[in-house]
Coordinates of N, CA and C in Angstrom, one line a residue:
M1 N 14.7 -19.0 -18.7 CA 13.6 -19.3 -17.9 C 13.4 -18.3 -16.8
K2 N 14.5 -17.9 -16.1 CA 14.4 -17.0 -15.0 C 13.8 -15.6 -15.5
N3 N 14.2 -15.1 -16.6 CA 13.7 -13.9 -17.2 C 12.2 -13.9 -17.3
K4 N 11.7 -15.0 -17.8 CA 10.2 -15.2 -18.0 C 9.5 -15.1 -16.7
S5 N 10.1 -15.8 -15.7 CA 9.5 -15.8 -14.3 C 9.5 -14.4 -13.8
H6 N 10.5 -13.6 -13.9 CA 10.6 -12.2 -13.5 C 9.5 -11.4 -14.2
K7 N 9.4 -11.6 -15.5 CA 8.4 -10.9 -16.3 C 7.0 -11.2 -15.8
Q8 N 6.7 -12.4 -15.5 CA 5.4 -12.8 -15.1 C 5.1 -12.2 -13.7
K9 N 6.1 -12.2 -12.8 CA 5.9 -11.6 -11.5 C 5.6 -10.1 -11.6
T10 N 6.3 -9.4 -12.5 CA 6.1 -8.0 -12.8 C 4.7 -7.7 -13.3
Y11 N 4.3 -8.6 -14.2 CA 2.9 -8.5 -14.8 C 1.9 -8.7 -13.7
D12 N 2.0 -9.7 -12.9 CA 1.1 -10.0 -11.8 C 1.0 -8.9 -10.8
R13 N 2.2 -8.3 -10.5 CA 2.2 -7.2 -9.5 C 1.5 -6.0 -10.1
G14 N 1.6 -5.7 -11.4 CA 0.9 -4.6 -12.0 C -0.6 -4.8 -12.0
L15 N -1.0 -6.0 -12.3 CA -2.5 -6.3 -12.2 C -3.0 -6.1 -10.8
W16 N -2.2 -6.6 -9.8 CA -2.6 -6.4 -8.4 C -2.7 -4.9 -8.1
A17 N -1.7 -4.1 -8.5 CA -1.8 -2.7 -8.2 C -3.0 -2.0 -8.9
E18 N -3.3 -2.4 -10.1 CA -4.5 -1.9 -10.8 C -5.7 -2.2 -10.0
N19 N -5.9 -3.4 -9.5 CA -7.1 -3.8 -8.8 C -7.2 -3.0 -7.5
I20 N -6.1 -2.8 -6.8 CA -6.1 -2.0 -5.6 C -6.5 -0.6 -5.9
A21 N -5.9 0.0 -7.0 CA -6.3 1.3 -7.4 C -7.8 1.5 -7.7
K22 N -8.3 0.5 -8.4 CA -9.8 0.5 -8.7 C -10.6 0.5 -7.4
I23 N -10.2 -0.4 -6.5 CA -11.0 -0.4 -5.2 C -10.9 0.9 -4.5
Y24 N -9.7 1.5 -4.4 CA -9.5 2.8 -3.8 C -10.4 3.9 -4.5
L25 N -10.4 3.9 -5.8 CA -11.2 4.9 -6.5 C -12.7 4.7 -6.3
I26 N -13.1 3.5 -6.2 CA -14.6 3.2 -6.0 C -14.9 3.7 -4.6
F27 N -14.1 3.5 -3.6 CA -14.3 4.0 -2.2 C -14.3 5.5 -2.2
K28 N -13.6 6.1 -3.1 CA -13.6 7.6 -3.2 C -14.7 8.2 -4.0
G29 N -15.6 7.3 -4.5 CA -16.7 7.8 -5.2 C -16.6 7.9 -6.7
Y30 N -15.6 7.3 -7.3 CA -15.4 7.2 -8.7 C -16.1 6.0 -9.3
R31 N -16.6 6.1 -10.5 CA -17.1 5.0 -11.2 C -16.1 4.6 -12.3
I32 N -15.7 3.3 -12.3 CA -14.8 2.8 -13.2 C -15.5 2.6 -14.6
I33 N -15.0 3.3 -15.6 CA -15.6 3.2 -16.9 C -14.9 2.1 -17.7
Q34 N -13.6 2.0 -17.6 CA -12.8 1.0 -18.4 C -11.5 0.7 -17.7
S35 N -11.1 -0.6 -17.7 CA -9.8 -1.0 -17.2 C -9.0 -1.5 -18.4
R36 N -7.7 -1.2 -18.4 CA -6.8 -1.7 -19.4 C -7.3 -1.4 -20.8
Y37 N -7.7 -0.2 -21.0 CA -8.2 0.3 -22.3 C -7.0 0.3 -23.3
K38 N -7.2 -0.3 -24.5 CA -6.2 -0.4 -25.5 C -6.8 0.2 -26.8
C39 N -5.9 1.0 -27.5 CA -6.3 1.6 -28.8 C -5.0 1.6 -29.6
P40 N -5.0 1.9 -30.9 CA -3.8 1.9 -31.7 C -2.7 2.7 -31.2
V41 N -2.9 3.8 -30.4 CA -1.8 4.7 -30.0 C -1.3 4.4 -28.6
G42 N -2.0 3.5 -27.9 CA -1.5 3.2 -26.5 C -2.5 2.5 -25.6
E43 N -2.2 2.5 -24.4 CA -3.1 1.8 -23.4 C -3.2 2.8 -22.2
I44 N -4.4 2.7 -21.6 CA -4.7 3.5 -20.4 C -5.1 2.4 -19.3
D45 N -4.5 2.5 -18.2 CA -4.7 1.5 -17.1 C -6.2 1.5 -16.6
I46 N -6.6 2.7 -16.2 CA -8.0 2.9 -15.7 C -8.6 4.2 -16.2
I47 N -9.8 4.1 -16.7 CA -10.6 5.3 -17.0 C -11.7 5.4 -16.0
A48 N -11.8 6.5 -15.2 CA -12.8 6.6 -14.2 C -13.6 7.9 -14.3
K49 N -14.8 8.0 -13.7 CA -15.6 9.2 -13.8 C -16.1 9.5 -12.4
K50 N -16.1 10.8 -12.1 CA -16.7 11.3 -10.9 C -17.4 12.6 -11.2
K51 N -18.7 12.7 -11.0 CA -19.4 13.9 -11.4 C -19.2 14.2 -12.9
N52 N -18.7 15.4 -13.2 CA -18.4 15.8 -14.6 C -17.0 15.6 -15.0
S53 N -16.2 14.9 -14.2 CA -14.8 14.7 -14.5 C -14.5 13.3 -15.0
L54 N -13.8 13.2 -16.1 CA -13.3 11.9 -16.7 C -11.8 11.9 -16.4
I55 N -11.4 10.8 -15.7 CA -10.0 10.7 -15.3 C -9.3 9.6 -16.0
F56 N -8.1 9.8 -16.5 CA -7.3 8.7 -17.1 C -6.1 8.5 -16.2
I57 N -6.0 7.2 -15.7 CA -5.0 6.9 -14.7 C -4.0 5.8 -15.1
E58 N -2.7 6.2 -14.9 CA -1.6 5.2 -15.1 C -1.2 4.7 -13.7
V59 N -1.2 3.4 -13.5 CA -0.9 2.8 -12.2 C 0.5 2.3 -12.3
K60 N 1.3 2.7 -11.2 CA 2.6 2.2 -11.1 C 2.8 1.6 -9.7
A61 N 3.3 0.4 -9.6 CA 3.6 -0.3 -8.4 C 5.0 -0.1 -8.0
R62 N 5.3 0.9 -7.2 CA 6.6 1.2 -6.8 C 6.7 1.3 -5.2
Q63 N 7.9 1.3 -4.7 CA 8.1 1.3 -3.2 C 7.7 2.6 -2.6
T64 N 7.9 3.7 -3.4 CA 7.6 5.1 -2.9 C 6.8 5.9 -3.9
K65 N 6.1 6.9 -3.4 CA 5.4 7.8 -4.3 C 6.4 8.5 -5.3
T66 N 7.5 8.9 -4.8 CA 8.5 9.5 -5.6 C 9.0 8.6 -6.8
Q67 N 9.2 7.3 -6.5 CA 9.6 6.4 -7.5 C 8.5 6.2 -8.5
A68 N 7.3 6.2 -8.1 CA 6.2 6.0 -9.0 C 6.1 7.2 -9.9
L69 N 6.2 8.4 -9.3 CA 6.1 9.6 -10.1 C 7.2 9.7 -11.1
E70 N 8.4 9.4 -10.7 CA 9.6 9.4 -11.6 C 9.5 8.4 -12.7
S71 N 8.7 7.3 -12.5 CA 8.6 6.3 -13.6 C 7.7 6.6 -14.7
V72 N 6.9 7.7 -14.5 CA 6.0 8.1 -15.6 C 6.7 9.2 -16.4
T73 N 7.3 8.8 -17.5 CA 8.1 9.6 -18.3 C 7.3 10.6 -19.1
Y74 N 8.0 11.6 -19.7 CA 7.3 12.5 -20.6 C 6.7 11.8 -21.8
K75 N 7.5 10.8 -22.3 CA 7.0 10.0 -23.5 C 5.7 9.2 -23.1
M76 N 5.7 8.7 -21.9 CA 4.6 7.9 -21.4 C 3.3 8.8 -21.2
R77 N 3.6 10.0 -20.7 CA 2.4 11.0 -20.5 C 1.9 11.4 -21.9
E78 N 2.7 11.6 -22.9 CA 2.3 11.9 -24.3 C 1.4 10.7 -24.8
R79 N 1.9 9.5 -24.6 CA 1.2 8.3 -25.1 C -0.2 8.2 -24.5
I80 N -0.3 8.5 -23.1 CA -1.6 8.4 -22.4 C -2.5 9.5 -23.0
Q81 N -2.0 10.7 -23.2 CA -2.8 11.8 -23.8 C -3.3 11.5 -25.2
R82 N -2.5 10.9 -26.0 CA -3.0 10.5 -27.3 C -4.1 9.4 -27.2
A83 N -3.9 8.4 -26.3 CA -4.9 7.4 -26.1 C -6.2 7.9 -25.5
A84 N -6.1 9.0 -24.7 CA -7.3 9.6 -24.1 C -8.1 10.3 -25.2

């Protein structure tokens, strides 16, 4: 039971982080095209657009920027590229 509770907390924290990221992007002038986009090869947390740029965003809720950057592995970047 404890494991499920931890899993739910992690999931909820991820949703919270994605919502904060979307608000931040909107204030920076981006238009949110899609959230939690799923396709057969993977998932993209946020797809946003600003002028002629289409941006694919992976959101990570971590204590520091370094921890967030380190948590996006090479395999994860490949998955996001395939999904994009």
